[in-house]
mmCIF file of C-alpha atoms in Angstrom:
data_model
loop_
_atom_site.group_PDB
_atom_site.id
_atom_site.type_symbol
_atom_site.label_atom_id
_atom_site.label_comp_id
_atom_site.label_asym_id
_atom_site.label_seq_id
_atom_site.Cartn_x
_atom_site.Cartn_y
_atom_site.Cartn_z
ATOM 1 C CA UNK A 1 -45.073 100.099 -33.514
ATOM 2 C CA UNK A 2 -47.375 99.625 -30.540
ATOM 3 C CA UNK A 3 -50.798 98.534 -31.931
ATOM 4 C CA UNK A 4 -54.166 99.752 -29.806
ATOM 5 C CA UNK A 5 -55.256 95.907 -29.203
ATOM 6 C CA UNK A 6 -51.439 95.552 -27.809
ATOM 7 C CA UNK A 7 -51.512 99.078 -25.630
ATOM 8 C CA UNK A 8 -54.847 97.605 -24.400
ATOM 9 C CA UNK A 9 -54.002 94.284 -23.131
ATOM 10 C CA UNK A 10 -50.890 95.784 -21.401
ATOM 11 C CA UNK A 11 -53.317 98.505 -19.756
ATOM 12 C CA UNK A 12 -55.829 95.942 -18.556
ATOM 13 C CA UNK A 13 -53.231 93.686 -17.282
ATOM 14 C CA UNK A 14 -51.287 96.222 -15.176
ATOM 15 C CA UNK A 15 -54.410 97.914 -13.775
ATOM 16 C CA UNK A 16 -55.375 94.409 -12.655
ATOM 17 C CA UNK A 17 -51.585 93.327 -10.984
ATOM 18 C CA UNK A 18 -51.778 96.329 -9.350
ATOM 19 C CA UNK A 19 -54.924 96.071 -7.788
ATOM 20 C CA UNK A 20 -53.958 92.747 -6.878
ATOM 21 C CA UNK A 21 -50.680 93.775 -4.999
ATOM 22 C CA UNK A 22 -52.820 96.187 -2.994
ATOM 23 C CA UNK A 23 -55.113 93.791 -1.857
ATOM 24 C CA UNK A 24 -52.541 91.556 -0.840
ATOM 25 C CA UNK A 25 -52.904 93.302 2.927
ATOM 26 C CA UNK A 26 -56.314 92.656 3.330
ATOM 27 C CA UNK A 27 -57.894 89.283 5.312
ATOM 28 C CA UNK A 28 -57.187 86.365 4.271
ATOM 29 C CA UNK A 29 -60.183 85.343 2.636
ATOM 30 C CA UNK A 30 -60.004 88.382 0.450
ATOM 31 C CA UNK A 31 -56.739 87.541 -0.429
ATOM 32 C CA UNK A 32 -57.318 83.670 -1.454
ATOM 33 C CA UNK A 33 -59.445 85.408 -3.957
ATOM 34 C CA UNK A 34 -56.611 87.986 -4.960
ATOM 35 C CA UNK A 35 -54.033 85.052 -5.325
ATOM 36 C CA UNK A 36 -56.315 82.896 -8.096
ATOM 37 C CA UNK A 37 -56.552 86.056 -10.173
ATOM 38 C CA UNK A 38 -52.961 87.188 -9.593
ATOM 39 C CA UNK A 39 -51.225 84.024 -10.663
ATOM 40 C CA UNK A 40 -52.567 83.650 -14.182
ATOM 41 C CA UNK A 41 -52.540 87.663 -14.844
ATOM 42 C CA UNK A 42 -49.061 87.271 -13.685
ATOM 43 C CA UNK A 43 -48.255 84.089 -16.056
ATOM 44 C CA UNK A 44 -49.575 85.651 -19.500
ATOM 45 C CA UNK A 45 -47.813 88.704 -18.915
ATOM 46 C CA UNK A 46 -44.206 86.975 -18.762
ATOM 47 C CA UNK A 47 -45.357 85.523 -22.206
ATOM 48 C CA UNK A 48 -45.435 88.910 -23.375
ATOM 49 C CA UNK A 49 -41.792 90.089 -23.996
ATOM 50 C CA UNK A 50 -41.314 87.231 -26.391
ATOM 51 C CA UNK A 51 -43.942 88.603 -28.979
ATOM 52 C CA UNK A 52 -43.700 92.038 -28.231
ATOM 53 C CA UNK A 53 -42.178 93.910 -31.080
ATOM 54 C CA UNK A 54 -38.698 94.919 -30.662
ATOM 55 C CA UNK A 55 -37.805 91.692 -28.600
ATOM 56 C CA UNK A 56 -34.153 90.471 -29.634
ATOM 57 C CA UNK A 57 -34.350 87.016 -29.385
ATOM 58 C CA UNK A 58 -30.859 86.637 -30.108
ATOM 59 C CA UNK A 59 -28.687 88.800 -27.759
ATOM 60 C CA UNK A 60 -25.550 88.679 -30.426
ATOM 61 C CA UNK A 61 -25.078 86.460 -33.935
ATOM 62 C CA UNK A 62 -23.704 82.533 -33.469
ATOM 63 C CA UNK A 63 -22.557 80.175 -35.682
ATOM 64 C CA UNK A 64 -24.700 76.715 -35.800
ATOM 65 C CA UNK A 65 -22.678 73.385 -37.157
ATOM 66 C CA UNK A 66 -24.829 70.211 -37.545
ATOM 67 C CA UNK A 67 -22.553 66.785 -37.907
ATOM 68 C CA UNK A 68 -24.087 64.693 -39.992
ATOM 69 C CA UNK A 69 -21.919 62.061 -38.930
ATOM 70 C CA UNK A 70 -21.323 58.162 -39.827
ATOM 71 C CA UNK A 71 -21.991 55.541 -37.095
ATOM 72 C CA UNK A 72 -21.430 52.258 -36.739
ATOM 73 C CA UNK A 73 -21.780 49.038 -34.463
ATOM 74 C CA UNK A 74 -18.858 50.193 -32.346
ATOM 75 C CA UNK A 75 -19.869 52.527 -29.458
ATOM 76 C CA UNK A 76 -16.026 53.505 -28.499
ATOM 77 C CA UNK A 77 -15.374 54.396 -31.846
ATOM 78 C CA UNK A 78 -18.336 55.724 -32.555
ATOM 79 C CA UNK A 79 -17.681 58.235 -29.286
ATOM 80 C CA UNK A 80 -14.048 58.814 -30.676
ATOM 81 C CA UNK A 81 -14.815 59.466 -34.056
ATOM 82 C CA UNK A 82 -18.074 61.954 -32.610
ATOM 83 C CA UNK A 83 -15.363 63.900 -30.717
ATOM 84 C CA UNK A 84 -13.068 64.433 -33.723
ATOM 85 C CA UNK A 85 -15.880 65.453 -35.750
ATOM 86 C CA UNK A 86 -16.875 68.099 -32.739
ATOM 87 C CA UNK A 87 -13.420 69.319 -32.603
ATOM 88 C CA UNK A 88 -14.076 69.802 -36.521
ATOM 89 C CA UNK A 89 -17.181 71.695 -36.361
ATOM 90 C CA UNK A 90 -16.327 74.425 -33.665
ATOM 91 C CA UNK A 91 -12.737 75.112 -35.332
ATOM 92 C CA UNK A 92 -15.451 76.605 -38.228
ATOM 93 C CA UNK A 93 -16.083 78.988 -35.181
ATOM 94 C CA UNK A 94 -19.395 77.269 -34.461
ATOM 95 C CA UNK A 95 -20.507 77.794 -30.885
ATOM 96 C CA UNK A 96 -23.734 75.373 -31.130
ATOM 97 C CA UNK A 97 -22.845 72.437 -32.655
ATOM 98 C CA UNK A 98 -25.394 69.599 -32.733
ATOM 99 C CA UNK A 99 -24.979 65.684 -33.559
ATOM 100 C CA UNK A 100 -27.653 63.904 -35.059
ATOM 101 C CA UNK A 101 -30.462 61.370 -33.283
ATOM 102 C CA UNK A 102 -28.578 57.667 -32.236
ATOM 103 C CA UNK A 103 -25.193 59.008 -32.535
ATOM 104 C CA UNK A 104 -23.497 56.630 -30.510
ATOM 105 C CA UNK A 105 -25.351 53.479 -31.881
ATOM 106 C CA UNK A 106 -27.297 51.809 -35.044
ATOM 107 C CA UNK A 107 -30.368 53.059 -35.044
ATOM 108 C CA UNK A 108 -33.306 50.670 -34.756
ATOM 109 C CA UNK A 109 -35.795 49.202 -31.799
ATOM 110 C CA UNK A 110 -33.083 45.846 -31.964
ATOM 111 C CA UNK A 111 -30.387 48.357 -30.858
ATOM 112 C CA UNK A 112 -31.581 50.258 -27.836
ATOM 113 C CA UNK A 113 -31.552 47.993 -25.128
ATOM 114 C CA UNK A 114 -27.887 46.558 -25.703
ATOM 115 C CA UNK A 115 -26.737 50.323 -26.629
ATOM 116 C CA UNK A 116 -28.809 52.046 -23.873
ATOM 117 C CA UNK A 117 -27.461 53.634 -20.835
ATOM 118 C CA UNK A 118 -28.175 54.668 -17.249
ATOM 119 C CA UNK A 119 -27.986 58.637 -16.992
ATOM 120 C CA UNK A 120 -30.008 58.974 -13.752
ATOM 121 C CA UNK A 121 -29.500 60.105 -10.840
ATOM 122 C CA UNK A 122 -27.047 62.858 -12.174
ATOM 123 C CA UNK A 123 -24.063 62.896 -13.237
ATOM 124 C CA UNK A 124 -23.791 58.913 -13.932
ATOM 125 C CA UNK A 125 -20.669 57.202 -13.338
ATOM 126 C CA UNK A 126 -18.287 56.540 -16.395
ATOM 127 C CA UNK A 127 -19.586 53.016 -16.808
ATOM 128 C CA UNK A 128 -22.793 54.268 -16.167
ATOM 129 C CA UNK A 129 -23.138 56.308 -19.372
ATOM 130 C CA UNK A 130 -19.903 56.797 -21.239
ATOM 131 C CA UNK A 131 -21.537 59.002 -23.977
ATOM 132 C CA UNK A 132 -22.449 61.231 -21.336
ATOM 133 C CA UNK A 133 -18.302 61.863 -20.342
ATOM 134 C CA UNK A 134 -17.719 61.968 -23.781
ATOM 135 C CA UNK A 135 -20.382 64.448 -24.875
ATOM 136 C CA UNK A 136 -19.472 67.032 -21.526
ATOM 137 C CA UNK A 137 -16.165 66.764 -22.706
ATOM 138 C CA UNK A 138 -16.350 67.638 -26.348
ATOM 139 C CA UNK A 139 -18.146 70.385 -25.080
ATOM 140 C CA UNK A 140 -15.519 71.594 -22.483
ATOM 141 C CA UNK A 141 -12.721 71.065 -24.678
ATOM 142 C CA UNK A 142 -13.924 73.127 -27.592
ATOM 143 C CA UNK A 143 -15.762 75.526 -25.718
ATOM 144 C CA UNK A 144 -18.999 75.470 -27.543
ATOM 145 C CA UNK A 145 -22.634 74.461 -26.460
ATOM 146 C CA UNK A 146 -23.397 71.107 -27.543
ATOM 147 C CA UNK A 147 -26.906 69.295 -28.390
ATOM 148 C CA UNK A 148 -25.629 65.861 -27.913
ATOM 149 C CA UNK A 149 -27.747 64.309 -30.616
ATOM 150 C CA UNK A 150 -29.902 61.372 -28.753
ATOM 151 C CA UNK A 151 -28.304 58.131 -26.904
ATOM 152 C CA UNK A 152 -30.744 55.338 -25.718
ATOM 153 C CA UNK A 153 -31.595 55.914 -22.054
ATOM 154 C CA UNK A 154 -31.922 53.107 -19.435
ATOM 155 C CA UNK A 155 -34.211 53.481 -16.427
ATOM 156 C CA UNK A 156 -33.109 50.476 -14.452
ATOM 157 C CA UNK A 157 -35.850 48.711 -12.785
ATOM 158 C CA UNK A 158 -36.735 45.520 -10.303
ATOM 159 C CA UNK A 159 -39.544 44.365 -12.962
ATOM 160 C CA UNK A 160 -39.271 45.718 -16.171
ATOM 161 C CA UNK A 161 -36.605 48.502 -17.081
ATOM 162 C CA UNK A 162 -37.448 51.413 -19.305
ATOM 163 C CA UNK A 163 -36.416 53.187 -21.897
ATOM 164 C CA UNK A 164 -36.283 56.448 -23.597
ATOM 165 C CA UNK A 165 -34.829 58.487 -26.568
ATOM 166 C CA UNK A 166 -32.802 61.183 -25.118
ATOM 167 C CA UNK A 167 -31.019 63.928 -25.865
ATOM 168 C CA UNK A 168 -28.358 65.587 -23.519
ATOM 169 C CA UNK A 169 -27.219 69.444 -24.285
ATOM 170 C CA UNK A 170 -24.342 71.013 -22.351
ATOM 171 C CA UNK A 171 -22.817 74.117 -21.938
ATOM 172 C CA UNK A 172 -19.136 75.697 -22.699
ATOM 173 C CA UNK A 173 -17.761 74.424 -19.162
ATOM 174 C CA UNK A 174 -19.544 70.689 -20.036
ATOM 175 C CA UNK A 175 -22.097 70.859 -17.715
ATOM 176 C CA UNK A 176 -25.616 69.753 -18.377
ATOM 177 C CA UNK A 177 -27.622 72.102 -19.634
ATOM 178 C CA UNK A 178 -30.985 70.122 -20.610
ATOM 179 C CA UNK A 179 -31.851 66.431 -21.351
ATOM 180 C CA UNK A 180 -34.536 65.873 -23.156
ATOM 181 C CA UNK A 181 -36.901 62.969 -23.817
ATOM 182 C CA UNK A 182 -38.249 62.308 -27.247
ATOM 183 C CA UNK A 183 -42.070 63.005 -26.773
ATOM 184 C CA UNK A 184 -43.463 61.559 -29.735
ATOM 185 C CA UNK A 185 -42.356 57.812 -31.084
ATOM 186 C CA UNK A 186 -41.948 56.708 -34.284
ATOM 187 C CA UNK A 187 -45.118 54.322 -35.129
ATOM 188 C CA UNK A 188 -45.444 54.224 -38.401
ATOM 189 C CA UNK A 189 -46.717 51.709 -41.092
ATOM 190 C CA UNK A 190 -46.151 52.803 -44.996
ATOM 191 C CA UNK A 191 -47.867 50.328 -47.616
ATOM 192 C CA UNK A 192 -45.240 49.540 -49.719
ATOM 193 C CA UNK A 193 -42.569 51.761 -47.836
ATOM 194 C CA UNK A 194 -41.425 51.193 -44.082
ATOM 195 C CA UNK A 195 -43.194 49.970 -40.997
ATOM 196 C CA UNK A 196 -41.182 51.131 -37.414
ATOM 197 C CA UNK A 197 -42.794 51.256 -34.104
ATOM 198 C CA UNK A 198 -40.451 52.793 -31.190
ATOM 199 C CA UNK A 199 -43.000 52.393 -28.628
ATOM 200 C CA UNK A 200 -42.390 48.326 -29.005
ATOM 201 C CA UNK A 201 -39.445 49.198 -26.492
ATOM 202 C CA UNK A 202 -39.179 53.159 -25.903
ATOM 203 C CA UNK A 203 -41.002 55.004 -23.075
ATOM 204 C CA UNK A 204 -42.384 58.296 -24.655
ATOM 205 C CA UNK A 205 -40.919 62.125 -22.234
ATOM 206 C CA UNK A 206 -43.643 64.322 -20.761
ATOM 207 C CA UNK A 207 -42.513 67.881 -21.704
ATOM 208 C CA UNK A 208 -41.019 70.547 -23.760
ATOM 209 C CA UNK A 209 -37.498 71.426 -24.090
ATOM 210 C CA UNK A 210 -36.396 74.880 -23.602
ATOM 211 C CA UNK A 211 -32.574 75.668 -23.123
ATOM 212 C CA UNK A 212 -31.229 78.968 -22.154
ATOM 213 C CA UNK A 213 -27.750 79.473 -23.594
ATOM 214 C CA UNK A 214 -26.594 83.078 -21.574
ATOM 215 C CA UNK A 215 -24.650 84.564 -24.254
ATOM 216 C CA UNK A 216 -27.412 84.450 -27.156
ATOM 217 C CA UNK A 217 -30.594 83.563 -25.688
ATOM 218 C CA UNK A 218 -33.220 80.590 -25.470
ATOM 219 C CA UNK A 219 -33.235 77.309 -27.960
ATOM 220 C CA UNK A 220 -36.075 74.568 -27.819
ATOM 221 C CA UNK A 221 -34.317 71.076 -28.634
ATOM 222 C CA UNK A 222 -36.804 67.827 -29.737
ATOM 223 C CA UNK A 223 -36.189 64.774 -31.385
ATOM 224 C CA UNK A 224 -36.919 63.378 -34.934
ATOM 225 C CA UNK A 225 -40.962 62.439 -35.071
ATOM 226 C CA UNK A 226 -41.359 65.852 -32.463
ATOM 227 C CA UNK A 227 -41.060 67.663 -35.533
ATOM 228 C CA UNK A 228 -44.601 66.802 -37.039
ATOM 229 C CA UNK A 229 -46.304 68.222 -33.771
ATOM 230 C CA UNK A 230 -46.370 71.783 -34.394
ATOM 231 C CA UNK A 231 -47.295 72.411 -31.165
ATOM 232 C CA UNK A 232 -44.141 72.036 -29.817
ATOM 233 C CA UNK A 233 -42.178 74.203 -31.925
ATOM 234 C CA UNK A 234 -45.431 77.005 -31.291
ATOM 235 C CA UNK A 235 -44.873 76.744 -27.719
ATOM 236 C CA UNK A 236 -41.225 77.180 -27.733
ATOM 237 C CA UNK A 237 -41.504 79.915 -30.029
ATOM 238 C CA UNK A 238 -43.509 81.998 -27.861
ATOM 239 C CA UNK A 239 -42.031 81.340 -24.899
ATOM 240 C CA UNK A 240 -38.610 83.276 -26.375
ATOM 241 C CA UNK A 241 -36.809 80.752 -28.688
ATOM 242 C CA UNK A 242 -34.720 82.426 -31.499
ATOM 243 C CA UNK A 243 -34.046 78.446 -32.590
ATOM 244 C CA UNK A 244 -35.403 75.289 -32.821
ATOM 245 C CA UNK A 245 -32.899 72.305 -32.976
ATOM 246 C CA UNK A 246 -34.379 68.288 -33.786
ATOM 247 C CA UNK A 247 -31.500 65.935 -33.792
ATOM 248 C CA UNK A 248 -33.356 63.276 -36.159
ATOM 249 C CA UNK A 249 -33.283 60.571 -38.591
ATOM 250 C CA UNK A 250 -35.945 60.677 -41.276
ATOM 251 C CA UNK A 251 -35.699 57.737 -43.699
ATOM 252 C CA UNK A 252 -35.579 57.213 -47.133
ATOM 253 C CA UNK A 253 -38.936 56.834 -47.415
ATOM 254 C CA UNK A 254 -40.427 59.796 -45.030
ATOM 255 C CA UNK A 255 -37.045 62.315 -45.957
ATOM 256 C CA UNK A 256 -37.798 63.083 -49.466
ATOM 257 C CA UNK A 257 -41.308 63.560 -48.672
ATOM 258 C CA UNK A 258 -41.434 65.954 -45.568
ATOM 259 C CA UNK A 259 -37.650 66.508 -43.975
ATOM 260 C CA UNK A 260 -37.290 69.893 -45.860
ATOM 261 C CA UNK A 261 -41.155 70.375 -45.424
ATOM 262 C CA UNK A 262 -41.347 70.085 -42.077
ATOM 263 C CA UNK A 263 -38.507 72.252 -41.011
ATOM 264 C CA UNK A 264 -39.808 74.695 -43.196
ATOM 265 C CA UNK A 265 -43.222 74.907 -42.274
ATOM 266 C CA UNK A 266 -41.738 75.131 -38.549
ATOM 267 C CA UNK A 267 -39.807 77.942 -39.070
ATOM 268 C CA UNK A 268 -42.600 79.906 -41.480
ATOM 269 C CA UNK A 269 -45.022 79.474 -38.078
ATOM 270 C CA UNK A 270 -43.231 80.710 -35.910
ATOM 271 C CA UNK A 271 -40.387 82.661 -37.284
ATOM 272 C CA UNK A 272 -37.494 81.636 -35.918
ATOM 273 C CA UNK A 273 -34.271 79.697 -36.826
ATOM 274 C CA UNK A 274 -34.899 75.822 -37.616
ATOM 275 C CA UNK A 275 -32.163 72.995 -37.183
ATOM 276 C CA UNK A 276 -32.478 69.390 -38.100
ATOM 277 C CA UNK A 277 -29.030 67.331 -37.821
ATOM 278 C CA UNK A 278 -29.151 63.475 -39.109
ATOM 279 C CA UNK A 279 -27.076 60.848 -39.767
ATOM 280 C CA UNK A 280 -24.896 60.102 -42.552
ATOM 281 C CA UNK A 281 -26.889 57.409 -44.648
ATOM 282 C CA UNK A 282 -25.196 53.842 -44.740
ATOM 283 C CA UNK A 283 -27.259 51.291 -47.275
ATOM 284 C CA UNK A 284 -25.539 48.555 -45.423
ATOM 285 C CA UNK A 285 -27.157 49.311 -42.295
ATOM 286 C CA UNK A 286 -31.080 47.777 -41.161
ATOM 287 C CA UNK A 287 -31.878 51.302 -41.192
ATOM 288 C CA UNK A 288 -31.584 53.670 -44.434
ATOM 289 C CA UNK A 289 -30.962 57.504 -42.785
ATOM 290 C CA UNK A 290 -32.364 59.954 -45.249
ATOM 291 C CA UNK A 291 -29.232 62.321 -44.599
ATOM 292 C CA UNK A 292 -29.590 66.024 -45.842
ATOM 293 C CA UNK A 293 -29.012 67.962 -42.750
ATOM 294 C CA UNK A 294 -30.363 71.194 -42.764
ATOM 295 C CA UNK A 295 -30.368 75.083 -41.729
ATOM 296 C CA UNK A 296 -33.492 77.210 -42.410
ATOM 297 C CA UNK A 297 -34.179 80.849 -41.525
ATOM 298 C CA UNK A 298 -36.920 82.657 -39.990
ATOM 299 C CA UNK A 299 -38.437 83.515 -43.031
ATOM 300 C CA UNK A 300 -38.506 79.686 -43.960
ATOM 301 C CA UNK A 301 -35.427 79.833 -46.887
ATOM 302 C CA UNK A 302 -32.911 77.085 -46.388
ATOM 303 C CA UNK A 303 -29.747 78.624 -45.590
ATOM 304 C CA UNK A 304 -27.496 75.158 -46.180
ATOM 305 C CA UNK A 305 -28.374 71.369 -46.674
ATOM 306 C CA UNK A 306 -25.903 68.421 -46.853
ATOM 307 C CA UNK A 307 -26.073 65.129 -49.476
ATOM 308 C CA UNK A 308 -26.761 61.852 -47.662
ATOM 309 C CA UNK A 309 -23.169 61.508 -47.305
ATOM 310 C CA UNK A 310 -21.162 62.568 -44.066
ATOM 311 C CA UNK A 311 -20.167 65.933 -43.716
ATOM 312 C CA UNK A 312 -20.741 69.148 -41.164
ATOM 313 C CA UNK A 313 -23.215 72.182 -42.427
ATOM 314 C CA UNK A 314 -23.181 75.645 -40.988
ATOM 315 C CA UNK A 315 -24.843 78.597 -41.082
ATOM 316 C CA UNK A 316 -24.974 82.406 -39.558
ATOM 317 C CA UNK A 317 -27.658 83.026 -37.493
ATOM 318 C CA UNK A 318 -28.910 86.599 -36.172
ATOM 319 C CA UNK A 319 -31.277 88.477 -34.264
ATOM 320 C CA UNK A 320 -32.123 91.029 -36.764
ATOM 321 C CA UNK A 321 -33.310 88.608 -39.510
ATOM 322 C CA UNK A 322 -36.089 87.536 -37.059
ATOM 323 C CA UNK A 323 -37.011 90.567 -36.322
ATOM 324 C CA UNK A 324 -37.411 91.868 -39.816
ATOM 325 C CA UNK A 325 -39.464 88.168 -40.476
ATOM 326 C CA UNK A 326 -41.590 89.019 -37.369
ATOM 327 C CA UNK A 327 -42.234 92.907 -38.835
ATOM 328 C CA UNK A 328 -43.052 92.237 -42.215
ATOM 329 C CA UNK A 329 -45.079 89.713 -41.600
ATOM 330 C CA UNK A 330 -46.497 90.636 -37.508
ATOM 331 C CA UNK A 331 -48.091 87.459 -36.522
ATOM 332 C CA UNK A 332 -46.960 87.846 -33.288
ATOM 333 C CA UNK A 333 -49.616 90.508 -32.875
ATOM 334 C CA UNK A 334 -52.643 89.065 -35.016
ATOM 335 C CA UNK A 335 -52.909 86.390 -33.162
ATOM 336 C CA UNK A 336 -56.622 85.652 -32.848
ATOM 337 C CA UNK A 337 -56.845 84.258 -29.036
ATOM 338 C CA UNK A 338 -60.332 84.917 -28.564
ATOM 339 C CA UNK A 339 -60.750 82.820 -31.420
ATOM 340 C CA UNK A 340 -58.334 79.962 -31.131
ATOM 341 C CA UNK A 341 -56.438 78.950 -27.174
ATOM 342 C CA UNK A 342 -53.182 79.756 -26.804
ATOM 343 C CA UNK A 343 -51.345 76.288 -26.399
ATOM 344 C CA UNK A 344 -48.081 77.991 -24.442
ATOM 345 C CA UNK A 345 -50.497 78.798 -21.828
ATOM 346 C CA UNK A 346 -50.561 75.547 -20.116
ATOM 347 C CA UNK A 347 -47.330 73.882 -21.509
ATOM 348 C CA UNK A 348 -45.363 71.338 -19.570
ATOM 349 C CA UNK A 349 -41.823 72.255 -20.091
ATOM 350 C CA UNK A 350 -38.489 71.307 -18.294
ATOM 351 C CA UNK A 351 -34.936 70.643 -19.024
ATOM 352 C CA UNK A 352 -33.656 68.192 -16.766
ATOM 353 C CA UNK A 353 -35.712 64.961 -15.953
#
């Protein structure tokens, strides 16, 4: 139903873009002015159609698998034994399937230089990056959209190279889709629990993810640690995501505490689908992967969760459920902007660095 605050703000803004386009004939001077008004009307209106009631976010239902998978020490194995668990997942009839954060290597700051690879300029050669091959191919070959986990990304350089946390998404063909860098790095220090700091080696990413998949609509995909911004997952949400997918690797210290929490309280905010894929936990490893892989809905009810053990979880996901979340409970328009800034406004987002 169209609210009077909503009917307003769509009045005001069209009576102003059209004045605009009419002045866009007269002198110049006149229309320098017209342009710095014009731009930002123009800007918050394209925000609109992804809060305005009766949006489908999701164009047609899809089936999500997240691999919890098992790595090792081995890269080539761990690529073959990522492929076979791909080819797994979409023969569920999954169609975005998603591996979890340092899928091709132990994760750990003593890993990421020997494991890391060059993925720029684009494509990279086989010896380059093999996980890139690897990951365009599982994707071609099963015919699904893939969120390629994260791989340790090398940016060669004369003095000092650097390095990033990065995850790769491609489409049914195997083309690349999106890469995104981890934004946020795991510094942490725990009294009596775990102390980790990424940024020792890793190079934080500058902006948002946002992937359009043309058969079912728009997904936002982060890493791990993006989770516990939530204004990430706010911005993607209003700019049209029906899903929010964080390849990660909580620990056995942080998972039992906020995993669940956190992809919860992401998907009660902003009512959409939330997706967080780790790896299976190994005790022998340096690192201790807190596991439990996870689907939750829009109206923040976990749909499936794994063990800590290795294993692929699915889960249904469709437009209407949203859209029921969204009109029993309309955020979307009680919003209180003159209150509080909108963070979407300004958001640096990309897909491809």
């Amino acid at each position: 139903m169209l609210t009077r605050s909503t009917f307003c703000h769509w009045r005001t803004s069209l009576r102003t873009l059209t004045s605009s386009i009419q002045a866009l004939s007269s002198p110049p001077r006149q229309y320098q002015q017209t342009q710095r008004h014009f731009l930002p009307v123009l800007r918050k209106m394209t925000t609109i159609p992804s809060t305005t009631p009766g949006t489908t976010l999701l164009r047609q239902p899809v089936k999500i698998a997240c691999i919890q998978l098992a790595s090792g020490a081995d890269k080539t194995q761990n690529l073959s034994h990522a492929a076979s668990k791909v080819r797994e997942a979409a023969q569920t009839g999954a169609k975005i399937v998603v591996l979890p954060e340092c899928f091709n290597s132990p994760y750990g700051c003593d890993f990421f230089p020997s494991y890391a690879e060059q993925l720029l300029p684009s494509p990279p050669t086989p010896e380059q990056s093999p996980s890139y091959h690897a990951l365009a191919a599982m994707a071609r070959d099963n015919n699904i959209y893939l969120v390629g986990g994260s791989i340790p990304e090398l940016v060669p350089s004369d003095n000092k190279p650097t390095y990033y946390n990065t995850s790769l998404t491609f489409s049914l063909k195997g083309d690349l889709l999106a890469t995104h860098r981890k934004v946020h790095l795991f510094d942490i220090d725990i009294p009596g629990g775990i102390t980790f700091k990424e940024s020792d080696v890793l190079s934080p990413g500058n902006s948002l993810t946002l992937v359009d998949l043309p058969e079912y609509g728009r997904i936002a995909v982060a890493i791990c640690y993006d989770i516990r911004f939530p204004e990430l997952a706010m911005i993607a949400a209003r700019k049209g995501c029906f899903a929010l997918i964080y390849p990660g690797a909580f620990n056995t210290t942080t998972g039992p505490l906020h995993w669940r929490l956190q992809g919860q309280a992401r998907a009660m905010d902003n009512q959409i689908y939330v997706a967080l894929c780790s790896p299976a936990r190994d005790m022998s490893a340096g690192y201790h992967a807190w596991g439990h892989s996870l689907v939750v809905d829009p109206m923040a009810q976990v749909l499936v969760e794994a063990d800590e053990n290795e294993t692929i979880v699915t889960a249904d996901l469709d437009g209407a459920s949203i859209e029921k979340a969204r009109t029993g409970i309309p955020l979307r328009t009680q919003r209180r902007f003159d209150v509080y800034p909108d963070v979407s406004q300004e958001a640096q987002t990309g897909s491809k660095p």
